[in-house]
PDB file of N, CA and C in Angstrom:
ATOM      1  N   MET A1051     -14.928  17.119-157.110  1.00 70.00           N
ATOM      2  CA  MET A1051     -14.786  16.933-155.638  1.00 70.00           C
ATOM      3  C   MET A1051     -14.436  18.453-155.330  1.00 70.00           C
ATOM      4  N   ALA A1052     -13.992  18.542-153.708  1.00 90.00           N
ATOM      5  CA  ALA A1052     -13.486  19.542-153.533  1.00 90.00           C
ATOM      6  C   ALA A1052     -12.814  19.440-151.924  1.00 90.00           C
ATOM      7  N   ILE A1053     -12.319  20.311-151.793  1.00 94.00           N
ATOM      8  CA  ILE A1053     -11.777  20.408-150.439  1.00 94.00           C
ATOM      9  C   ILE A1053     -12.802  21.316-149.544  1.00 94.00           C
ATOM     10  N   SER A1054     -13.111  20.825-148.281  1.00 96.00           N
ATOM     11  CA  SER A1054     -14.302  21.464-147.359  1.00 96.00           C
ATOM     12  C   SER A1054     -13.771  21.424-145.716  1.00 96.00           C
ATOM     13  N   LEU A1055     -14.212  22.814-145.163  1.00 96.00           N
ATOM     14  CA  LEU A1055     -14.182  22.694-143.927  1.00 96.00           C
ATOM     15  C   LEU A1055     -15.443  22.445-142.896  1.00 96.00           C
ATOM     16  N   THR A1056     -15.655  21.891-141.668  1.00 97.00           N
ATOM     17  CA  THR A1056     -16.477  21.842-140.877  1.00 97.00           C
ATOM     18  C   THR A1056     -16.462  23.099-140.456  1.00 97.00           C
ATOM     19  N   LYS A1057     -17.641  23.707-139.897  1.00 97.00           N
ATOM     20  CA  LYS A1057     -18.182  24.852-139.223  1.00 97.00           C
ATOM     21  C   LYS A1057     -17.043  25.354-138.245  1.00 97.00           C
ATOM     22  N   LYS A1058     -16.424  24.222-137.111  1.00 96.00           N
ATOM     23  CA  LYS A1058     -15.624  24.231-136.241  1.00 96.00           C
ATOM     24  C   LYS A1058     -14.325  24.475-136.645  1.00 96.00           C
ATOM     25  N   ALA A1059     -14.049  23.914-137.965  1.00 96.00           N
ATOM     26  CA  ALA A1059     -12.411  24.114-138.303  1.00 96.00           C
ATOM     27  C   ALA A1059     -12.092  25.439-138.818  1.00 96.00           C
ATOM     28  N   ALA A1060     -13.655  25.639-139.748  1.00 97.00           N
ATOM     29  CA  ALA A1060     -13.594  27.265-139.777  1.00 97.00           C
ATOM     30  C   ALA A1060     -13.320  28.183-139.209  1.00 97.00           C
ATOM     31  N   GLU A1061     -14.193  28.030-138.273  1.00 96.00           N
ATOM     32  CA  GLU A1061     -14.078  28.981-136.743  1.00 96.00           C
ATOM     33  C   GLU A1061     -12.816  29.290-136.275  1.00 96.00           C
ATOM     34  N   ARG A1062     -11.979  28.097-136.244  1.00 95.00           N
ATOM     35  CA  ARG A1062     -10.807  28.338-135.868  1.00 95.00           C
ATOM     36  C   ARG A1062      -9.738  28.773-136.628  1.00 95.00           C
ATOM     37  N   VAL A1063     -10.074  28.107-137.933  1.00 96.00           N
ATOM     38  CA  VAL A1063      -9.248  29.062-139.079  1.00 96.00           C
ATOM     39  C   VAL A1063      -9.466  30.439-139.023  1.00 96.00           C
ATOM     40  N   ASP A1064     -10.475  31.103-138.991  1.00 96.00           N
ATOM     41  CA  ASP A1064     -10.947  32.771-138.897  1.00 96.00           C
ATOM     42  C   ASP A1064     -10.273  32.814-137.829  1.00 96.00           C
ATOM     43  N   LYS A1065     -10.263  32.483-136.649  1.00 95.00           N
ATOM     44  CA  LYS A1065      -9.930  33.078-135.411  1.00 95.00           C
ATOM     45  C   LYS A1065      -8.304  33.225-135.631  1.00 95.00           C
ATOM     46  N   TYR A1066      -7.379  32.175-136.157  1.00 94.00           N
ATOM     47  CA  TYR A1066      -5.992  32.158-136.280  1.00 94.00           C
ATOM     48  C   TYR A1066      -5.690  33.187-137.085  1.00 94.00           C
ATOM     49  N   LEU A1067      -6.445  33.508-138.331  1.00 95.00           N
ATOM     50  CA  LEU A1067      -6.241  34.734-139.190  1.00 95.00           C
ATOM     51  C   LEU A1067      -6.361  35.667-138.442  1.00 95.00           C
ATOM     52  N   LYS A1068      -7.239  35.876-137.900  1.00 95.00           N
ATOM     53  CA  LYS A1068      -7.570  37.301-137.089  1.00 95.00           C
ATOM     54  C   LYS A1068      -6.483  37.660-136.032  1.00 95.00           C
ATOM     55  N   ASN A1069      -6.148  36.535-135.316  1.00 95.00           N
ATOM     56  CA  ASN A1069      -4.829  36.640-134.090  1.00 95.00           C
ATOM     57  C   ASN A1069      -3.472  37.299-134.884  1.00 95.00           C
ATOM     58  N   ARG A1070      -3.363  36.378-136.188  1.00 93.00           N
ATOM     59  CA  ARG A1070      -2.125  36.528-137.046  1.00 93.00           C
ATOM     60  C   ARG A1070      -2.516  38.260-137.742  1.00 93.00           C
ATOM     61  N   GLY A1071      -3.540  38.927-137.725  1.00 93.00           N
ATOM     62  CA  GLY A1071      -3.556  40.035-138.307  1.00 93.00           C
ATOM     63  C   GLY A1071      -3.210  40.196-139.920  1.00 93.00           C
ATOM     64  N   LYS A1072      -3.210  38.908-140.386  1.00 93.00           N
ATOM     65  CA  LYS A1072      -2.840  39.024-142.089  1.00 93.00           C
ATOM     66  C   LYS A1072      -3.294  37.495-142.024  1.00 93.00           C
ATOM     67  N   GLY A1073      -3.095  37.272-143.762  1.00 94.00           N
ATOM     68  CA  GLY A1073      -3.383  36.208-144.160  1.00 94.00           C
ATOM     69  C   GLY A1073      -4.608  36.119-145.177  1.00 94.00           C
ATOM     70  N   ILE A1074      -4.488  35.126-145.828  1.00 96.00           N
ATOM     71  CA  ILE A1074      -5.664  35.444-147.145  1.00 96.00           C
ATOM     72  C   ILE A1074      -6.459  33.859-147.106  1.00 96.00           C
ATOM     73  N   GLY A1075      -6.027  32.861-146.192  1.00 96.00           N
ATOM     74  CA  GLY A1075      -6.407  31.577-146.162  1.00 96.00           C
ATOM     75  C   GLY A1075      -5.731  30.613-145.777  1.00 96.00           C
ATOM     76  N   LEU A1076      -5.899  29.545-146.186  1.00 95.00           N
ATOM     77  CA  LEU A1076      -5.347  28.010-145.619  1.00 95.00           C
ATOM     78  C   LEU A1076      -5.074  27.177-146.807  1.00 95.00           C
ATOM     79  N   ARG A1077      -3.191  26.985-146.505  1.00 96.00           N
ATOM     80  CA  ARG A1077      -2.937  25.904-147.353  1.00 96.00           C
ATOM     81  C   ARG A1077      -3.040  24.980-146.712  1.00 96.00           C
ATOM     82  N   LEU A1078      -3.398  23.538-147.746  1.00 94.00           N
ATOM     83  CA  LEU A1078      -3.185  22.604-147.632  1.00 94.00           C
ATOM     84  C   LEU A1078      -2.647  21.651-148.731  1.00 94.00           C
ATOM     85  N   GLY A1079      -1.958  20.454-148.089  1.00 92.00           N
ATOM     86  CA  GLY A1079      -1.012  19.621-148.913  1.00 92.00           C
ATOM     87  C   GLY A1079      -0.828  18.798-148.577  1.00 92.00           C
ATOM     88  N   VAL A1080       0.392  17.774-149.201  1.00 89.00           N
ATOM     89  CA  VAL A1080       0.905  16.560-148.202  1.00 89.00           C
ATOM     90  C   VAL A1080       2.220  16.815-148.988  1.00 89.00           C
ATOM     91  N   LYS A1081       3.361  15.877-148.170  1.00 88.00           N
ATOM     92  CA  LYS A1081       4.465  15.859-148.233  1.00 88.00           C
ATOM     93  C   LYS A1081       4.938  14.358-147.892  1.00 88.00           C
ATOM     94  N   THR A1082       6.038  13.918-148.852  1.00 83.00           N
ATOM     95  CA  THR A1082       6.656  12.711-148.585  1.00 83.00           C
ATOM     96  C   THR A1082       7.182  12.488-147.422  1.00 83.00           C
ATOM     97  N   THR A1083       6.603  11.629-146.150  1.00 75.00           N
ATOM     98  CA  THR A1083       7.573  11.228-144.749  1.00 75.00           C
ATOM     99  C   THR A1083       6.932  10.208-144.445  1.00 75.00           C
ATOM    100  N   GLY A1084       7.367  10.095-142.891  1.00 60.00           N
ATOM    101  CA  GLY A1084       6.896   9.007-142.495  1.00 60.00           C
ATOM    102  C   GLY A1084       6.555   7.846-142.806  1.00 60.00           C
ATOM    103  N   CYS A1085       5.940   7.063-141.929  1.00 63.00           N
ATOM    104  CA  CYS A1085       6.622   5.596-141.958  1.00 63.00           C
ATOM    105  C   CYS A1085       5.019   4.720-143.030  1.00 63.00           C
ATOM    106  N   SER A1086       4.041   5.661-143.328  1.00 59.00           N
ATOM    107  CA  SER A1086       3.287   5.538-144.104  1.00 59.00           C
ATOM    108  C   SER A1086       3.499   5.975-145.673  1.00 59.00           C
ATOM    109  N   GLY A1087       4.113   6.881-145.950  1.00 78.00           N
ATOM    110  CA  GLY A1087       4.552   7.596-146.833  1.00 78.00           C
ATOM    111  C   GLY A1087       3.839   8.779-147.157  1.00 78.00           C
ATOM    112  N   MET A1088       2.816   9.299-146.833  1.00 79.00           N
ATOM    113  CA  MET A1088       2.632  10.642-146.745  1.00 79.00           C
ATOM    114  C   MET A1088       2.333  11.480-145.367  1.00 79.00           C
ATOM    115  N   ALA A1089       2.503  12.578-145.417  1.00 84.00           N
ATOM    116  CA  ALA A1089       1.815  13.178-144.004  1.00 84.00           C
ATOM    117  C   ALA A1089       1.028  14.903-144.612  1.00 84.00           C
ATOM    118  N   TYR A1090       0.109  15.410-144.264  1.00 85.00           N
ATOM    119  CA  TYR A1090      -0.346  16.514-144.244  1.00 85.00           C
ATOM    120  C   TYR A1090       0.323  17.729-144.002  1.00 85.00           C
ATOM    121  N   THR A1091       0.202  18.616-144.623  1.00 91.00           N
ATOM    122  CA  THR A1091       0.928  19.987-144.480  1.00 91.00           C
ATOM    123  C   THR A1091      -0.168  20.845-144.307  1.00 91.00           C
ATOM    124  N   LEU A1092      -0.355  21.980-143.432  1.00 92.00           N
ATOM    125  CA  LEU A1092      -1.071  23.113-142.820  1.00 92.00           C
ATOM    126  C   LEU A1092      -0.316  23.878-142.857  1.00 92.00           C
ATOM    127  N   GLU A1093      -0.759  25.077-143.378  1.00 94.00           N
ATOM    128  CA  GLU A1093      -0.273  26.622-142.980  1.00 94.00           C
ATOM    129  C   GLU A1093      -0.991  27.678-143.541  1.00 94.00           C
ATOM    130  N   PHE A1094      -1.086  28.696-142.858  1.00 94.00           N
ATOM    131  CA  PHE A1094      -1.707  29.928-142.879  1.00 94.00           C
ATOM    132  C   PHE A1094      -1.200  30.604-144.281  1.00 94.00           C
ATOM    133  N   LEU A1095      -1.706  31.481-144.982  1.00 93.00           N
ATOM    134  CA  LEU A1095      -1.199  31.683-146.395  1.00 93.00           C
ATOM    135  C   LEU A1095      -1.454  33.355-146.504  1.00 93.00           C
ATOM    136  N   ASP A1096      -0.596  33.714-147.007  1.00 95.00           N
ATOM    137  CA  ASP A1096      -0.414  35.431-147.152  1.00 95.00           C
ATOM    138  C   ASP A1096      -0.361  35.639-148.797  1.00 95.00           C
ATOM    139  N   GLN A1097       0.285  34.628-149.383  1.00 94.00           N
ATOM    140  CA  GLN A1097      -0.062  34.854-151.301  1.00 94.00           C
ATOM    141  C   GLN A1097      -0.011  34.029-151.652  1.00 94.00           C
ATOM    142  N   GLN A1098      -1.051  33.815-152.470  1.00 95.00           N
ATOM    143  CA  GLN A1098      -1.233  32.604-153.422  1.00 95.00           C
ATOM    144  C   GLN A1098      -0.288  32.160-154.526  1.00 95.00           C
ATOM    145  N   ASN A1099      -0.118  31.130-154.942  1.00 94.00           N
ATOM    146  CA  ASN A1099       0.969  30.555-156.163  1.00 94.00           C
ATOM    147  C   ASN A1099      -0.080  30.466-157.118  1.00 94.00           C
ATOM    148  N   PRO A1100       0.493  30.803-158.327  1.00 96.00           N
ATOM    149  CA  PRO A1100      -0.434  30.971-159.782  1.00 96.00           C
ATOM    150  C   PRO A1100      -0.882  29.703-159.902  1.00 96.00           C
ATOM    151  N   GLU A1101      -0.320  28.527-159.511  1.00 96.00           N
ATOM    152  CA  GLU A1101      -0.504  26.939-159.672  1.00 96.00           C
ATOM    153  C   GLU A1101      -1.945  26.457-158.690  1.00 96.00           C
ATOM    154  N   ASP A1102      -1.852  27.271-157.792  1.00 96.00           N
ATOM    155  CA  ASP A1102      -3.120  26.966-156.551  1.00 96.00           C
ATOM    156  C   ASP A1102      -4.418  26.669-157.288  1.00 96.00           C
ATOM    157  N   VAL A1103      -4.958  25.678-156.942  1.00 96.00           N
ATOM    158  CA  VAL A1103      -6.447  25.454-156.746  1.00 96.00           C
ATOM    159  C   VAL A1103      -6.943  25.815-155.632  1.00 96.00           C
ATOM    160  N   VAL A1104      -8.018  26.854-155.884  1.00 96.00           N
ATOM    161  CA  VAL A1104      -8.713  27.304-154.978  1.00 96.00           C
ATOM    162  C   VAL A1104      -9.870  26.871-154.598  1.00 96.00           C
ATOM    163  N   PHE A1105     -10.409  26.690-153.675  1.00 97.00           N
ATOM    164  CA  PHE A1105     -11.545  25.974-152.630  1.00 97.00           C
ATOM    165  C   PHE A1105     -12.176  27.319-151.866  1.00 97.00           C
ATOM    166  N   GLU A1106     -13.715  27.281-151.459  1.00 96.00           N
ATOM    167  CA  GLU A1106     -13.863  28.066-150.522  1.00 96.00           C
ATOM    168  C   GLU A1106     -14.976  27.195-149.984  1.00 96.00           C
ATOM    169  N   SER A1107     -14.935  27.441-148.502  1.00 96.00           N
ATOM    170  CA  SER A1107     -15.922  26.508-147.389  1.00 96.00           C
ATOM    171  C   SER A1107     -15.993  27.120-146.296  1.00 96.00           C
ATOM    172  N   ASN A1108     -17.303  27.518-145.757  1.00 96.00           N
ATOM    173  CA  ASN A1108     -17.922  28.362-144.520  1.00 96.00           C
ATOM    174  C   ASN A1108     -16.861  29.460-144.640  1.00 96.00           C
ATOM    175  N   ASN A1109     -16.381  30.378-145.615  1.00 96.00           N
ATOM    176  CA  ASN A1109     -16.403  31.977-146.010  1.00 96.00           C
ATOM    177  C   ASN A1109     -14.816  31.779-145.699  1.00 96.00           C
ATOM    178  N   ILE A1110     -14.018  30.701-145.969  1.00 96.00           N
ATOM    179  CA  ILE A1110     -12.686  30.421-145.970  1.00 96.00           C
ATOM    180  C   ILE A1110     -12.307  29.732-147.042  1.00 96.00           C
ATOM    181  N   LYS A1111     -10.941  30.513-147.695  1.00 97.00           N
ATOM    182  CA  LYS A1111     -10.387  30.141-148.761  1.00 97.00           C
ATOM    183  C   LYS A1111      -9.556  28.844-148.516  1.00 97.00           C
ATOM    184  N   ILE A1112      -9.420  27.739-149.122  1.00 97.00           N
ATOM    185  CA  ILE A1112      -8.609  26.517-148.915  1.00 97.00           C
ATOM    186  C   ILE A1112      -7.383  26.679-150.171  1.00 97.00           C
ATOM    187  N   TYR A1113      -6.017  26.814-150.516  1.00 97.00           N
ATOM    188  CA  TYR A1113      -5.695  26.786-151.382  1.00 97.00           C
ATOM    189  C   TYR A1113      -4.633  25.310-151.364  1.00 97.00           C
ATOM    190  N   VAL A1114      -4.894  25.059-152.601  1.00 96.00           N
ATOM    191  CA  VAL A1114      -3.627  23.274-152.591  1.00 96.00           C
ATOM    192  C   VAL A1114      -3.330  23.321-153.980  1.00 96.00           C
ATOM    193  N   ASP A1115      -2.151  22.882-153.976  1.00 94.00           N
ATOM    194  CA  ASP A1115      -1.337  22.548-155.119  1.00 94.00           C
ATOM    195  C   ASP A1115      -1.425  21.665-156.017  1.00 94.00           C
ATOM    196  N   PRO A1116      -1.727  21.613-157.447  1.00 94.00           N
ATOM    197  CA  PRO A1116      -2.455  20.212-158.022  1.00 94.00           C
ATOM    198  C   PRO A1116      -1.544  19.010-157.685  1.00 94.00           C
ATOM    199  N   LYS A1117      -0.451  18.960-157.459  1.00 93.00           N
ATOM    200  CA  LYS A1117       0.099  17.599-157.076  1.00 93.00           C
ATOM    201  C   LYS A1117      -0.560  16.901-156.059  1.00 93.00           C
ATOM    202  N   SER A1118      -1.099  17.874-154.881  1.00 92.00           N
ATOM    203  CA  SER A1118      -1.355  17.302-153.679  1.00 92.00           C
ATOM    204  C   SER A1118      -2.951  17.406-153.738  1.00 92.00           C
ATOM    205  N   LEU A1119      -3.543  17.824-154.532  1.00 93.00           N
ATOM    206  CA  LEU A1119      -4.925  17.659-154.825  1.00 93.00           C
ATOM    207  C   LEU A1119      -5.490  16.130-154.898  1.00 93.00           C
ATOM    208  N   VAL A1120      -4.454  15.180-155.837  1.00 90.00           N
ATOM    209  CA  VAL A1120      -4.687  14.304-156.259  1.00 90.00           C
ATOM    210  C   VAL A1120      -4.934  13.198-155.256  1.00 90.00           C
ATOM    211  N   TYR A1121      -4.505  13.670-154.057  1.00 88.00           N
ATOM    212  CA  TYR A1121      -4.282  12.923-152.868  1.00 88.00           C
ATOM    213  C   TYR A1121      -5.004  13.110-151.789  1.00 88.00           C
ATOM    214  N   ILE A1122      -5.716  14.619-151.938  1.00 89.00           N
ATOM    215  CA  ILE A1122      -6.446  14.763-150.916  1.00 89.00           C
ATOM    216  C   ILE A1122      -8.041  15.304-151.367  1.00 89.00           C
ATOM    217  N   ASP A1123      -8.284  15.219-152.675  1.00 93.00           N
ATOM    218  CA  ASP A1123      -9.629  15.469-153.268  1.00 93.00           C
ATOM    219  C   ASP A1123     -10.663  14.976-152.381  1.00 93.00           C
ATOM    220  N   GLY A1124     -11.397  15.503-151.990  1.00 93.00           N
ATOM    221  CA  GLY A1124     -12.842  15.198-151.120  1.00 93.00           C
ATOM    222  C   GLY A1124     -12.455  15.232-149.870  1.00 93.00           C
ATOM    223  N   THR A1125     -11.317  15.572-149.711  1.00 92.00           N
ATOM    224  CA  THR A1125     -10.899  15.689-147.759  1.00 92.00           C
ATOM    225  C   THR A1125     -11.864  16.862-147.238  1.00 92.00           C
ATOM    226  N   GLU A1126     -12.339  16.197-146.154  1.00 94.00           N
ATOM    227  CA  GLU A1126     -13.168  17.446-145.027  1.00 94.00           C
ATOM    228  C   GLU A1126     -11.859  17.496-143.984  1.00 94.00           C
ATOM    229  N   LEU A1127     -11.551  19.040-143.749  1.00 94.00           N
ATOM    230  CA  LEU A1127     -11.261  19.396-142.244  1.00 94.00           C
ATOM    231  C   LEU A1127     -12.100  19.462-141.345  1.00 94.00           C
ATOM    232  N   ASP A1128     -11.508  18.926-140.216  1.00 94.00           N
ATOM    233  CA  ASP A1128     -12.250  19.462-138.848  1.00 94.00           C
ATOM    234  C   ASP A1128     -11.568  20.019-137.834  1.00 94.00           C
ATOM    235  N   PHE A1129     -12.196  20.508-136.526  1.00 95.00           N
ATOM    236  CA  PHE A1129     -11.212  20.379-135.745  1.00 95.00           C
ATOM    237  C   PHE A1129     -11.871  19.878-134.376  1.00 95.00           C
ATOM    238  N   THR A1130     -11.250  19.300-133.684  1.00 91.00           N
ATOM    239  CA  THR A1130     -11.755  18.633-132.564  1.00 91.00           C
ATOM    240  C   THR A1130     -10.948  18.445-131.498  1.00 91.00           C
ATOM    241  N   ARG A1131     -11.737  18.520-130.172  1.00 88.00           N
ATOM    242  CA  ARG A1131     -11.279  18.495-128.721  1.00 88.00           C
ATOM    243  C   ARG A1131     -11.494  17.241-128.368  1.00 88.00           C
ATOM    244  N   GLU A1132     -10.296  16.554-127.643  1.00 84.00           N
ATOM    245  CA  GLU A1132     -10.493  15.239-127.042  1.00 84.00           C
ATOM    246  C   GLU A1132      -9.771  15.231-125.834  1.00 84.00           C
ATOM    247  N   GLY A1133     -10.231  15.240-124.749  1.00 86.00           N
ATOM    248  CA  GLY A1133      -9.688  15.521-123.709  1.00 86.00           C
ATOM    249  C   GLY A1133      -9.213  16.896-123.575  1.00 86.00           C
ATOM    250  N   ILE A1134      -7.690  17.264-123.378  1.00 87.00           N
ATOM    251  CA  ILE A1134      -6.982  18.420-122.807  1.00 87.00           C
ATOM    252  C   ILE A1134      -6.597  18.562-124.377  1.00 87.00           C
ATOM    253  N   ASN A1135      -6.718  17.576-125.454  1.00 86.00           N
ATOM    254  CA  ASN A1135      -5.728  17.832-127.072  1.00 86.00           C
ATOM    255  C   ASN A1135      -6.845  18.316-127.722  1.00 86.00           C
ATOM    256  N   GLU A1136      -6.389  18.979-128.762  1.00 89.00           N
ATOM    257  CA  GLU A1136      -7.281  19.677-129.708  1.00 89.00           C
ATOM    258  C   GLU A1136      -6.374  19.616-131.109  1.00 89.00           C
ATOM    259  N   GLY A1137      -7.144  19.703-132.078  1.00 89.00           N
ATOM    260  CA  GLY A1137      -6.425  20.061-133.202  1.00 89.00           C
ATOM    261  C   GLY A1137      -6.998  19.629-134.525  1.00 89.00           C
ATOM    262  N   PHE A1138      -6.816  19.863-135.685  1.00 90.00           N
ATOM    263  CA  PHE A1138      -7.469  19.549-136.657  1.00 90.00           C
ATOM    264  C   PHE A1138      -7.540  17.785-137.262  1.00 90.00           C
ATOM    265  N   LYS A1139      -8.531  17.844-137.790  1.00 88.00           N
ATOM    266  CA  LYS A1139      -8.225  15.991-138.232  1.00 88.00           C
ATOM    267  C   LYS A1139      -8.809  16.322-140.086  1.00 88.00           C
ATOM    268  N   PHE A1140      -7.988  15.403-140.467  1.00 87.00           N
ATOM    269  CA  PHE A1140      -8.517  15.019-141.678  1.00 87.00           C
ATOM    270  C   PHE A1140      -9.243  14.244-141.830  1.00 87.00           C
ATOM    271  N   ASN A1141     -10.518  13.929-142.621  1.00 87.00           N
ATOM    272  CA  ASN A1141     -11.384  13.012-142.972  1.00 87.00           C
ATOM    273  C   ASN A1141     -11.124  13.104-144.861  1.00 87.00           C
ATOM    274  N   ASN A1142     -10.285  12.223-144.795  1.00 84.00           N
ATOM    275  CA  ASN A1142      -9.740  12.056-146.305  1.00 84.00           C
ATOM    276  C   ASN A1142     -10.294  10.435-146.818  1.00 84.00           C
ATOM    277  N   PRO A1143     -11.348  10.663-147.699  1.00 82.00           N
ATOM    278  CA  PRO A1143     -11.651   9.286-148.347  1.00 82.00           C
ATOM    279  C   PRO A1143     -10.863   8.431-149.502  1.00 82.00           C
ATOM    280  N   ASN A1144      -9.725   9.289-149.603  1.00 74.00           N
ATOM    281  CA  ASN A1144      -8.616   8.376-150.374  1.00 74.00           C
ATOM    282  C   ASN A1144      -7.815   7.732-149.855  1.00 74.00           C
ATOM    283  N   VAL A1145      -7.722   7.798-148.164  1.00 75.00           N
ATOM    284  CA  VAL A1145      -6.728   7.221-147.237  1.00 75.00           C
ATOM    285  C   VAL A1145      -7.240   5.609-147.402  1.00 75.00           C
ATOM    286  N   LYS A1146      -5.966   4.835-147.549  1.00 64.00           N
ATOM    287  CA  LYS A1146      -6.242   3.247-147.286  1.00 64.00           C
ATOM    288  C   LYS A1146      -5.501   2.693-146.338  1.00 64.00           C
ATOM    289  N   ASP A1147      -4.299   3.432-145.807  1.00 58.00           N
ATOM    290  CA  ASP A1147      -3.720   3.166-144.525  1.00 58.00           C
ATOM    291  C   ASP A1147      -3.133   4.145-143.812  1.00 58.00           C
ATOM    292  N   GLU A1148      -3.159   3.718-142.579  1.00 63.00           N
ATOM    293  CA  GLU A1148      -2.650   5.004-141.619  1.00 63.00           C
ATOM    294  C   GLU A1148      -1.325   4.441-140.751  1.00 63.00           C
ATOM    295  N   CYS A1149      -0.357   5.232-140.441  1.00 57.00           N
ATOM    296  CA  CYS A1149       0.521   4.585-139.278  1.00 57.00           C
ATOM    297  C   CYS A1149      -0.173   4.518-137.919  1.00 57.00           C
ATOM    298  N   GLY A1150       0.455   3.915-137.487  1.00 53.00           N
ATOM    299  CA  GLY A1150       0.113   3.504-135.809  1.00 53.00           C
ATOM    300  C   GLY A1150      -0.210   4.806-135.154  1.00 53.00           C
ATOM    301  N   CYS A1151       0.896   5.819-135.512  1.00 52.00           N
ATOM    302  CA  CYS A1151       0.785   7.092-134.509  1.00 52.00           C
ATOM    303  C   CYS A1151       0.153   8.125-135.035  1.00 52.00           C
ATOM    304  N   GLY A1152      -0.286   7.707-136.207  1.00 53.00           N
ATOM    305  CA  GLY A1152      -1.459   8.719-137.194  1.00 53.00           C
ATOM    306  C   GLY A1152      -0.861  10.243-137.806  1.00 53.00           C
ATOM    307  N   GLU A1153       0.557   9.798-137.881  1.00 58.00           N
ATOM    308  CA  GLU A1153       1.123  11.003-138.625  1.00 58.00           C
ATOM    309  C   GLU A1153       1.167  10.911-139.915  1.00 58.00           C
ATOM    310  N   SER A1154       1.265   9.835-140.533  1.00 54.00           N
ATOM    311  CA  SER A1154       1.239   9.634-142.009  1.00 54.00           C
ATOM    312  C   SER A1154       0.207   8.551-142.801  1.00 54.00           C
ATOM    313  N   PHE A1155      -0.037   8.293-143.785  1.00 57.00           N
ATOM    314  CA  PHE A1155      -0.498   7.965-144.431  1.00 57.00           C
ATOM    315  C   PHE A1155      -0.430   7.290-146.041  1.00 57.00           C
ATOM    316  N   THR A1156      -1.271   6.383-146.752  1.00 62.00           N
ATOM    317  CA  THR A1156      -1.005   6.168-147.842  1.00 62.00           C
ATOM    318  C   THR A1156      -2.505   5.882-148.938  1.00 62.00           C
ATOM    319  N   VAL A1157      -2.249   6.016-150.061  1.00 63.00           N
ATOM    320  CA  VAL A1157      -3.568   6.313-150.661  1.00 63.00           C
ATOM    321  C   VAL A1157      -3.471   5.163-151.704  1.00 63.00           C
TER     322      VAL A1157
END
């Protein structure tokens, strides 16, 4: 499988990278936290780690460490607006349950 970005998410990442003035892509991962066990991490990346798995979607490179890939393989990252709120949304087919606040998940 792979990690992918919708067109809207790719446009938003591209805009952020251009505004930063540097960066090679997006790092996507997970960390242990929250009431359900895991939470997503998302950051703009300036340097690749040797062990990173690299995907490309809509001309954006996505870097994932192998430990996180087990939990997020197949995920599509979208960018959504709901009223005055906007942000990235993770469409992860591996998720079995999410906490009520939407901050963490289990697989």
